[in-house]
CSV table of C-alpha atoms in Angstrom, one decimal:
chain,number,residue,atom,x,y,z
A,1,UNK,CA,-62.9,80.4,196.2
A,2,UNK,CA,-61.2,81.7,192.9
A,3,UNK,CA,-61.8,78.7,190.5
A,4,UNK,CA,-60.0,80.2,187.7
A,5,UNK,CA,-56.7,82.2,188.5
A,6,UNK,CA,-54.5,84.3,186.4
A,7,UNK,CA,-51.5,84.9,188.6
A,8,UNK,CA,-49.8,87.4,186.4
A,9,UNK,CA,-51.6,91.0,186.7
A,10,UNK,CA,-49.3,92.3,184.0
A,11,UNK,CA,-47.0,91.2,181.0
A,12,UNK,CA,-44.8,93.4,178.8
A,13,UNK,CA,-43.4,92.0,175.5
A,14,UNK,CA,-41.6,93.4,172.5
A,15,UNK,CA,-43.3,93.6,169.3
A,16,UNK,CA,-42.9,90.7,167.0
A,17,UNK,CA,-42.0,88.4,170.0
A,18,UNK,CA,-44.1,85.6,171.5
A,19,UNK,CA,-46.6,86.7,174.3
A,20,UNK,CA,-47.6,83.6,176.6
A,21,UNK,CA,-50.5,84.2,179.0
A,22,UNK,CA,-51.2,81.6,181.7
A,23,UNK,CA,-54.3,80.5,183.6
A,24,UNK,CA,-54.8,77.9,186.4
A,25,UNK,CA,-58.1,76.3,187.3
A,26,UNK,CA,-59.2,74.0,190.2
A,27,UNK,CA,-62.4,72.6,189.1
A,28,UNK,CA,-62.0,69.4,187.0
A,29,UNK,CA,-65.6,69.6,185.6
A,30,UNK,CA,-65.0,72.5,183.4
A,31,UNK,CA,-65.7,71.4,179.9
A,32,UNK,CA,-64.7,74.5,177.9
A,33,UNK,CA,-62.2,77.3,178.2
A,34,UNK,CA,-62.2,80.6,176.5
A,35,UNK,CA,-60.1,83.7,176.2
A,36,UNK,CA,-61.6,87.2,176.1
A,37,UNK,CA,-59.7,90.4,175.2
A,38,UNK,CA,-60.7,93.7,176.6
A,39,UNK,CA,-59.7,97.2,175.4
A,40,UNK,CA,-60.4,100.2,177.8
A,41,UNK,CA,-63.9,101.4,177.8
A,42,UNK,CA,-65.1,98.6,175.8
A,43,UNK,CA,-66.7,95.2,176.6
A,44,UNK,CA,-64.7,92.0,176.4
A,45,UNK,CA,-64.6,90.2,173.0
A,46,UNK,CA,-64.4,86.5,172.4
A,47,UNK,CA,-60.8,85.5,171.1
A,48,UNK,CA,-60.5,81.6,171.2
A,49,UNK,CA,-61.8,78.7,172.9
A,50,UNK,CA,-60.8,75.1,173.6
A,51,UNK,CA,-62.7,72.0,174.6
A,52,UNK,CA,-61.6,70.0,177.6
A,53,UNK,CA,-61.2,66.9,175.1
A,54,UNK,CA,-58.6,68.7,173.2
A,55,UNK,CA,-55.1,70.1,174.1
A,56,UNK,CA,-54.7,72.7,171.4
A,57,UNK,CA,-56.6,75.0,169.4
A,58,UNK,CA,-54.9,77.3,166.9
A,59,UNK,CA,-56.5,80.5,165.1
A,60,UNK,CA,-54.1,82.6,163.2
A,61,UNK,CA,-51.7,84.2,165.6
A,62,UNK,CA,-53.5,82.8,168.6
A,63,UNK,CA,-53.0,79.2,170.0
A,64,UNK,CA,-54.5,78.0,173.2
A,65,UNK,CA,-53.0,75.0,175.0
A,66,UNK,CA,-54.6,72.8,177.5
A,67,UNK,CA,-52.9,70.7,180.2
A,68,UNK,CA,-55.7,68.8,182.0
A,69,UNK,CA,-53.3,67.0,184.4
A,70,UNK,CA,-51.9,70.3,185.5
A,71,UNK,CA,-55.2,72.1,185.2
A,72,UNK,CA,-53.3,74.8,183.2
A,73,UNK,CA,-54.2,76.8,180.3
A,74,UNK,CA,-52.0,79.1,178.2
A,75,UNK,CA,-52.7,81.5,175.4
A,76,UNK,CA,-49.6,82.0,172.7
A,77,UNK,CA,-49.7,85.1,170.4
A,78,UNK,CA,-47.1,85.1,167.8
A,79,UNK,CA,-46.0,87.6,166.5
A,80,UNK,CA,-47.2,90.1,169.1
A,81,UNK,CA,-48.5,93.3,167.6
A,82,UNK,CA,-49.2,96.6,169.2
A,83,UNK,CA,-52.7,96.1,168.7
A,84,UNK,CA,-52.6,93.1,171.0
A,85,UNK,CA,-52.2,95.4,174.0
A,86,UNK,CA,-55.3,94.7,176.1
A,87,UNK,CA,-56.4,92.9,179.1
A,88,UNK,CA,-56.9,89.3,178.6
A,89,UNK,CA,-59.4,87.2,180.5
A,90,UNK,CA,-59.4,83.3,180.8
A,91,UNK,CA,-62.7,81.9,181.3
A,92,UNK,CA,-64.0,78.3,181.9
A,93,UNK,CA,-67.6,77.1,181.5
A,94,UNK,CA,-69.3,75.3,184.5
A,95,UNK,CA,-73.0,73.8,184.3
A,96,UNK,CA,-75.4,74.5,187.2
A,97,UNK,CA,-79.0,73.2,187.2
A,98,UNK,CA,-79.0,72.9,183.4
A,99,UNK,CA,-77.5,76.2,182.6
A,100,UNK,CA,-74.1,77.1,181.3
A,101,UNK,CA,-72.2,79.7,183.4
A,102,UNK,CA,-68.8,81.3,182.8
A,103,UNK,CA,-66.3,81.7,185.4
A,104,UNK,CA,-63.5,84.3,184.6
A,105,UNK,CA,-60.0,84.9,186.1
A,106,UNK,CA,-58.8,88.2,187.2
A,107,UNK,CA,-57.3,89.2,183.9
A,108,UNK,CA,-53.8,89.9,182.7
A,109,UNK,CA,-52.7,93.3,181.2
A,110,UNK,CA,-50.6,92.7,178.2
A,111,UNK,CA,-48.5,95.5,176.9
A,112,UNK,CA,-46.6,95.1,173.4
A,113,UNK,CA,-43.6,97.4,173.2
A,114,UNK,CA,-42.5,98.9,169.7
B,1,UNK,CA,-77.1,95.1,164.2
B,2,UNK,CA,-76.5,97.0,167.6
B,3,UNK,CA,-75.6,93.8,169.5
B,4,UNK,CA,-75.8,94.4,173.2
B,5,UNK,CA,-76.7,97.9,174.3
B,6,UNK,CA,-76.4,99.2,178.0
B,7,UNK,CA,-77.5,102.3,179.3
B,8,UNK,CA,-76.5,104.5,181.1
B,9,UNK,CA,-72.7,104.6,180.4
B,10,UNK,CA,-72.1,106.4,183.7
B,11,UNK,CA,-73.9,106.9,186.7
B,12,UNK,CA,-73.3,108.5,190.1
B,13,UNK,CA,-75.7,107.6,193.1
B,14,UNK,CA,-75.7,108.3,196.8
B,15,UNK,CA,-75.8,105.6,199.4
B,16,UNK,CA,-79.5,104.3,199.6
B,17,UNK,CA,-80.7,105.3,196.2
B,18,UNK,CA,-82.2,102.9,193.9
B,19,UNK,CA,-81.6,102.6,190.1
B,20,UNK,CA,-81.9,100.3,187.0
B,21,UNK,CA,-79.2,99.5,184.5
B,22,UNK,CA,-80.8,98.8,181.3
B,23,UNK,CA,-79.7,96.0,178.9
B,24,UNK,CA,-80.9,95.2,175.4
B,25,UNK,CA,-80.1,92.8,172.8
B,26,UNK,CA,-81.1,92.5,169.1
B,27,UNK,CA,-79.7,89.0,168.4
B,28,UNK,CA,-82.5,86.9,169.7
B,29,UNK,CA,-80.2,85.5,172.1
B,30,UNK,CA,-81.8,83.1,174.8
B,31,UNK,CA,-79.2,83.5,177.4
B,32,UNK,CA,-78.5,86.9,179.1
B,33,UNK,CA,-76.2,87.9,182.3
B,34,UNK,CA,-75.0,90.5,184.3
B,35,UNK,CA,-71.3,90.7,185.4
B,36,UNK,CA,-69.5,93.2,187.6
B,37,UNK,CA,-65.8,94.1,187.0
B,38,UNK,CA,-63.6,95.0,189.8
B,39,UNK,CA,-59.9,95.4,190.2
B,40,UNK,CA,-58.1,92.2,190.9
B,41,UNK,CA,-61.3,90.3,190.9
B,42,UNK,CA,-62.0,89.8,187.1
B,43,UNK,CA,-65.5,89.4,186.0
B,44,UNK,CA,-68.0,88.0,188.6
B,45,UNK,CA,-71.5,86.9,187.8
B,46,UNK,CA,-74.3,88.6,189.4
B,47,UNK,CA,-77.6,87.2,187.8
B,48,UNK,CA,-78.3,85.3,184.6
B,49,UNK,CA,-81.3,84.2,182.6
B,50,UNK,CA,-81.7,81.4,180.1
B,51,UNK,CA,-85.0,82.7,178.7
B,52,UNK,CA,-88.0,85.0,179.2
B,53,UNK,CA,-89.4,84.3,182.6
B,54,UNK,CA,-86.6,82.4,183.9
B,55,UNK,CA,-83.6,84.0,186.1
B,56,UNK,CA,-81.1,82.6,188.6
B,57,UNK,CA,-78.4,83.9,190.8
B,58,UNK,CA,-74.7,83.9,190.0
B,59,UNK,CA,-71.9,84.4,192.4
B,60,UNK,CA,-72.6,88.0,193.8
B,61,UNK,CA,-76.4,88.2,193.6
B,62,UNK,CA,-77.0,90.2,196.9
B,63,UNK,CA,-78.2,93.8,196.6
B,64,UNK,CA,-79.3,93.2,192.9
B,65,UNK,CA,-82.7,92.1,191.5
B,66,UNK,CA,-83.3,91.1,187.9
B,67,UNK,CA,-86.4,90.2,185.6
B,68,UNK,CA,-86.8,88.9,182.0
B,69,UNK,CA,-90.2,89.8,180.7
B,70,UNK,CA,-89.0,89.7,177.1
B,71,UNK,CA,-86.1,88.0,175.1
B,72,UNK,CA,-84.5,91.4,174.3
B,73,UNK,CA,-84.4,93.1,177.6
B,74,UNK,CA,-82.7,92.0,181.1
B,75,UNK,CA,-82.5,95.1,183.5
B,76,UNK,CA,-80.4,95.1,186.5
B,77,UNK,CA,-82.0,96.8,189.6
B,78,UNK,CA,-79.9,98.1,192.5
B,79,UNK,CA,-82.4,98.2,195.5
B,80,UNK,CA,-80.5,100.3,197.8
B,81,UNK,CA,-77.1,101.4,196.6
B,82,UNK,CA,-74.0,100.9,198.8
B,83,UNK,CA,-70.4,102.0,198.1
B,84,UNK,CA,-69.3,98.3,197.7
B,85,UNK,CA,-71.6,98.3,194.6
B,86,UNK,CA,-69.2,100.8,192.9
B,87,UNK,CA,-68.0,99.0,189.9
B,88,UNK,CA,-68.3,98.6,186.1
B,89,UNK,CA,-71.3,96.5,185.1
B,90,UNK,CA,-71.5,94.4,181.9
B,91,UNK,CA,-74.4,92.7,180.4
B,92,UNK,CA,-73.8,89.9,178.1
B,93,UNK,CA,-75.9,87.5,176.0
B,94,UNK,CA,-75.3,84.4,173.8
B,95,UNK,CA,-77.5,81.9,171.7
B,96,UNK,CA,-77.6,79.2,174.1
B,97,UNK,CA,-76.9,78.5,177.9
B,98,UNK,CA,-79.1,75.5,178.7
B,99,UNK,CA,-77.8,71.9,178.9
B,100,UNK,CA,-79.5,71.0,175.8
B,101,UNK,CA,-76.9,73.2,174.0
B,102,UNK,CA,-73.6,71.6,173.4
B,103,UNK,CA,-70.4,73.7,172.8
B,104,UNK,CA,-69.0,76.8,174.3
B,105,UNK,CA,-71.2,79.5,175.4
B,106,UNK,CA,-69.6,82.5,173.6
B,107,UNK,CA,-71.0,85.7,175.2
B,108,UNK,CA,-71.3,89.0,173.5
B,109,UNK,CA,-70.9,91.7,175.9
B,110,UNK,CA,-72.2,95.2,176.0
B,111,UNK,CA,-69.7,98.4,176.5
B,112,UNK,CA,-70.2,98.6,180.2
B,113,UNK,CA,-71.9,100.9,182.6
B,114,UNK,CA,-69.7,102.5,185.2
B,115,UNK,CA,-71.4,103.2,188.5
B,116,UNK,CA,-70.0,105.2,191.5
B,117,UNK,CA,-71.8,105.0,194.8
B,118,UNK,CA,-70.9,107.8,197.2
């Protein structure tokens, strides 16, 4: 049962334009959502997060939007740069017997074209 | 700071062999975890630990053992390797993970260990 889903395996965007990566979830008990970025042969690195009590969080070129009624999360990157080419993972925090656990989506490979 | 260090980076095993993937962190993080990454599956949690002496299972624990004798180290043991365990393994840690900690559990990941089981 995939609780966090990224339905687009890949996305191609022109440099300077907006990149929008989407994520859907099924568990209404998730209380935090995060985006991680991963380059080849490296571990994922944290990008941005949002609490379930907010609907938007912005950090420089990166903005995450949360629509709780639709159980939908999106990451906007504007303007997109070649260095943004990477795999992006959406993740959600769930709690089990007192411990936090992250549940990840399948990932979306973003390619920024010059 | 080295952060999270995983060894080895690459390993090839034969079916039935056993091995240990090592993970060490120097950030005094309480929480440590192991994930595997497979195509189309994202990152799936194998085991995690909220502190020395405490471990628990994640989504896909079968075929793997862990122990946490120190805060710094969290080795992952494959008891009898199978081709289905061919994957890239990531160790990750964070400063908190228990319910007494509020906020997001931001993980720091190692660079990964690529395992092939023939």
